[in-house]
PDB file of C-alpha atoms in Angstrom:
ATOM      1  CA  MET T   9      -8.150 -15.257 -59.345  1.00  0.00           C
ATOM      2  CA  ILE T  10     -10.906 -18.065 -58.987  1.00  0.00           C
ATOM      3  CA  ALA T  11     -13.368 -19.621 -61.458  1.00  0.00           C
ATOM      4  CA  GLY T  12     -16.924 -20.623 -60.122  1.00  0.00           C
ATOM      5  CA  ARG T  13     -20.043 -21.791 -61.885  1.00  0.00           C
ATOM      6  CA  PHE T  14     -24.089 -20.652 -62.400  1.00  0.00           C
ATOM      7  CA  GLY T  15     -26.791 -22.859 -60.549  1.00  0.00           C
ATOM      8  CA  THR T  16     -29.434 -23.642 -61.994  1.00  0.00           C
ATOM      9  CA  LYS T  17     -31.449 -20.823 -60.724  1.00  0.00           C
ATOM     10  CA  GLY T  18     -28.412 -18.019 -60.870  1.00  0.00           C
ATOM     11  CA  GLN T  19     -26.613 -18.956 -58.207  1.00  0.00           C
ATOM     12  CA  ILE T  20     -22.980 -18.603 -58.225  1.00  0.00           C
ATOM     13  CA  TYR T  21     -20.758 -21.413 -56.258  1.00  0.00           C
ATOM     14  CA  PHE T  22     -17.216 -21.175 -56.210  1.00  0.00           C
ATOM     15  CA  ASP T  23     -14.643 -24.361 -54.438  1.00  0.00           C
ATOM     16  CA  ILE T  24     -12.314 -23.329 -51.974  1.00  0.00           C
ATOM     17  CA  ASP T  25     -10.584 -25.075 -48.756  1.00  0.00           C
ATOM     18  CA  LEU T  26     -11.425 -25.074 -45.424  1.00  0.00           C
ATOM     19  CA  VAL T  27      -8.456 -25.887 -43.120  1.00  0.00           C
ATOM     20  CA  GLY T  28      -9.081 -27.487 -39.771  1.00  0.00           C
ATOM     21  CA  ASP T  29      -6.845 -26.332 -36.574  1.00  0.00           C
ATOM     22  CA  ASP T  30      -4.887 -29.414 -37.204  1.00  0.00           C
ATOM     23  CA  GLY T  31      -3.695 -28.294 -41.119  1.00  0.00           C
ATOM     24  CA  LEU T  32      -6.945 -30.745 -42.535  1.00  0.00           C
ATOM     25  CA  ILE T  33      -7.697 -29.445 -45.624  1.00  0.00           C
ATOM     26  CA  LEU T  34     -11.298 -29.869 -46.434  1.00  0.00           C
ATOM     27  CA  PRO T  35     -12.731 -29.147 -50.155  1.00  0.00           C
ATOM     28  CA  ALA T  36     -15.814 -27.293 -50.269  1.00  0.00           C
ATOM     29  CA  GLU T  37     -18.383 -25.891 -52.528  1.00  0.00           C
ATOM     30  CA  VAL T  38     -19.306 -22.387 -51.321  1.00  0.00           C
ATOM     31  CA  MET T  39     -22.366 -20.199 -52.374  1.00  0.00           C
ATOM     32  CA  LEU T  40     -21.818 -16.244 -53.323  1.00  0.00           C
ATOM     33  CA  ASP T  41     -24.361 -14.455 -51.336  1.00  0.00           C
ATOM     34  CA  THR T  42     -24.000 -10.547 -51.603  1.00  0.00           C
ATOM     35  CA  VAL T  43     -26.452 -10.066 -48.340  1.00  0.00           C
ATOM     36  CA  PHE T  44     -24.466 -11.551 -45.800  1.00  0.00           C
ATOM     37  CA  THR T  45     -22.055  -8.983 -45.467  1.00  0.00           C
ATOM     38  CA  GLU T  46     -19.901 -10.900 -43.634  1.00  0.00           C
ATOM     39  CA  PHE T  47     -16.678 -13.219 -45.020  1.00  0.00           C
ATOM     40  CA  LEU T  48     -18.266 -16.644 -44.290  1.00  0.00           C
ATOM     41  CA  ALA T  49     -21.075 -18.584 -42.847  1.00  0.00           C
ATOM     42  CA  ILE T  50     -21.378 -22.266 -42.117  1.00  0.00           C
ATOM     43  CA  ASN T  51     -23.175 -25.030 -40.378  1.00  0.00           C
ATOM     44  CA  SER T  52     -21.867 -24.860 -36.147  1.00  0.00           C
ATOM     45  CA  GLN T  53     -20.971 -28.836 -36.475  1.00  0.00           C
ATOM     46  CA  ASP T  54     -19.315 -28.153 -39.442  1.00  0.00           C
ATOM     47  CA  ALA T  55     -17.218 -25.456 -37.823  1.00  0.00           C
ATOM     48  CA  ASP T  56     -16.889 -27.680 -34.629  1.00  0.00           C
ATOM     49  CA  SER T  57     -15.610 -30.418 -36.965  1.00  0.00           C
ATOM     50  CA  LEU T  58     -12.828 -28.062 -37.870  1.00  0.00           C
ATOM     51  CA  ASP T  59     -11.539 -27.303 -34.508  1.00  0.00           C
ATOM     52  CA  TRP T  60     -11.999 -23.872 -34.696  1.00  0.00           C
ATOM     53  CA  HIS T  61     -11.023 -21.075 -32.069  1.00  0.00           C
ATOM     54  CA  PHE T  62     -14.602 -19.975 -30.592  1.00  0.00           C
ATOM     55  CA  LEU T  63     -14.425 -16.444 -30.614  1.00  0.00           C
ATOM     56  CA  ARG T  64     -17.907 -14.911 -29.204  1.00  0.00           C
ATOM     57  CA  GLN T  65     -21.449 -14.823 -30.066  1.00  0.00           C
ATOM     58  CA  ASN T  66     -22.889 -12.044 -32.069  1.00  0.00           C
ATOM     59  CA  LYS T  67     -26.257 -11.075 -33.062  1.00  0.00           C
ATOM     60  CA  LEU T  68     -27.369 -10.516 -36.637  1.00  0.00           C
ATOM     61  CA  ILE T  69     -30.243  -9.578 -37.886  1.00  0.00           C
ATOM     62  CA  THR T  70     -31.422 -11.888 -41.276  1.00  0.00           C
ATOM     63  CA  ALA T  71     -34.419 -12.677 -43.523  1.00  0.00           C
ATOM     64  CA  GLN T  72     -35.824 -14.436 -41.164  1.00  0.00           C
ATOM     65  CA  GLY T  73     -35.260 -11.864 -38.293  1.00  0.00           C
ATOM     66  CA  GLU T  74     -32.788 -11.666 -35.694  1.00  0.00           C
ATOM     67  CA  ALA T  75     -30.498 -14.463 -35.106  1.00  0.00           C
ATOM     68  CA  PHE T  76     -27.060 -15.620 -32.290  1.00  0.00           C
ATOM     69  CA  PHE T  77     -24.257 -16.682 -34.633  1.00  0.00           C
ATOM     70  CA  ASP T  78     -21.296 -18.542 -32.850  1.00  0.00           C
ATOM     71  CA  ILE T  79     -18.178 -16.393 -34.202  1.00  0.00           C
ATOM     72  CA  TYR T  80     -15.059 -18.763 -34.884  1.00  0.00           C
ATOM     73  CA  LEU T  81     -11.267 -17.781 -36.150  1.00  0.00           C
ATOM     74  CA  GLY T  82     -11.066 -19.897 -39.094  1.00  0.00           C
ATOM     75  CA  ARG T  83      -8.663 -20.392 -42.123  1.00  0.00           C
ATOM     76  CA  VAL T  84      -9.663 -20.567 -45.976  1.00  0.00           C
ATOM     77  CA  LYS T  85      -7.682 -21.087 -49.065  1.00  0.00           C
ATOM     78  CA  ILE T  86      -8.890 -19.690 -52.289  1.00  0.00           C
ATOM     79  CA  ASP T  87      -6.648 -19.931 -55.215  1.00  0.00           C
ATOM     80  CA  ASP T  88      -3.411 -20.713 -53.275  1.00  0.00           C
ATOM     81  CA  GLN T  89      -4.003 -17.674 -50.922  1.00  0.00           C
ATOM     82  CA  GLU T  90      -4.875 -18.865 -47.113  1.00  0.00           C
ATOM     83  CA  TYR T  91      -6.824 -16.799 -45.099  1.00  0.00           C
ATOM     84  CA  GLU T  92      -7.220 -16.519 -41.444  1.00  0.00           C
ATOM     85  CA  ILE T  93     -11.089 -14.763 -41.084  1.00  0.00           C
ATOM     86  CA  PRO T  94     -13.894 -14.720 -38.214  1.00  0.00           C
ATOM     87  CA  VAL T  95     -16.471 -17.364 -39.506  1.00  0.00           C
ATOM     88  CA  PHE T  96     -19.981 -17.320 -38.602  1.00  0.00           C
ATOM     89  CA  ALA T  97     -21.502 -20.627 -37.446  1.00  0.00           C
ATOM     90  CA  GLY T  98     -25.301 -21.442 -37.151  1.00  0.00           C
ATOM     91  CA  GLU T  99     -27.295 -24.658 -36.259  1.00  0.00           C
ATOM     92  CA  ALA T 100     -29.678 -23.539 -39.268  1.00  0.00           C
ATOM     93  CA  ILE T 101     -27.191 -22.743 -42.409  1.00  0.00           C
ATOM     94  CA  GLN T 102     -27.459 -25.458 -44.505  1.00  0.00           C
ATOM     95  CA  GLU T 103     -24.561 -24.381 -47.013  1.00  0.00           C
ATOM     96  CA  ILE T 104     -21.643 -22.899 -46.652  1.00  0.00           C
ATOM     97  CA  LEU T 105     -21.669 -19.446 -47.701  1.00  0.00           C
ATOM     98  CA  LEU T 106     -19.572 -16.606 -49.233  1.00  0.00           C
ATOM     99  CA  GLY T 107     -20.109 -13.445 -47.917  1.00  0.00           C
ATOM    100  CA  SER T 108     -20.070  -9.899 -49.487  1.00  0.00           C
ATOM    101  CA  ARG T 109     -17.372  -9.051 -47.717  1.00  0.00           C
ATOM    102  CA  TRP T 110     -14.994 -10.643 -50.084  1.00  0.00           C
ATOM    103  CA  LEU T 111     -15.808  -8.074 -52.793  1.00  0.00           C
ATOM    104  CA  LYS T 112     -14.561  -5.480 -51.183  1.00  0.00           C
ATOM    105  CA  GLN T 113     -10.581  -6.849 -51.340  1.00  0.00           C
ATOM    106  CA  SER T 114     -11.854  -9.237 -54.639  1.00  0.00           C
ATOM    107  CA  ILE T 115     -13.621  -7.988 -58.336  1.00  0.00           C
ATOM    108  CA  LEU T 116     -16.088 -10.058 -59.485  1.00  0.00           C
ATOM    109  CA  VAL T 117     -17.110 -10.884 -62.852  1.00  0.00           C
ATOM    110  CA  ALA T 118     -20.121 -12.329 -64.253  1.00  0.00           C
ATOM    111  CA  ASN T 119     -20.669 -13.045 -67.409  1.00  0.00           C
ATOM    112  CA  TYR T 120     -24.046 -14.959 -67.674  1.00  0.00           C
ATOM    113  CA  GLN T 121     -24.733 -15.151 -71.239  1.00  0.00           C
ATOM    114  CA  GLN T 122     -20.796 -17.245 -71.591  1.00  0.00           C
ATOM    115  CA  ALA T 123     -21.652 -18.856 -68.513  1.00  0.00           C
ATOM    116  CA  GLN T 124     -18.415 -17.114 -66.904  1.00  0.00           C
ATOM    117  CA  VAL T 125     -17.775 -16.240 -63.522  1.00  0.00           C
ATOM    118  CA  THR T 126     -14.779 -15.106 -61.688  1.00  0.00           C
ATOM    119  CA  LEU T 127     -13.396 -13.552 -58.317  1.00  0.00           C
ATOM    120  CA  GLY T 128     -10.243 -12.475 -58.354  1.00  0.00           C
TER     121      GLY T 128
END
């Protein structure tokens, strides 16, 4: 289980590790985005710098309309557990997004009154 924190506007943030193809571990702050239905979204430049394996291009419907994303096979570490997941990369992504697909295998507990949030 990992502890997160609330942003000033109620956003939920977690700290995870991005694992490069060469084993390099990069700590990253990610924002939970329950509208994004995949595992992780990242800026294309960041995905390229991690040297992740390109899988394919995929079209998704976003709030701004249809957009194409590059899909990479990426690795992340969450609470000392490593996962190999499809990662959606796009030029317009400004923050790393943790998608709602994690909620199919983890339980999110958010208590705004006590300023506590966990995912596990």
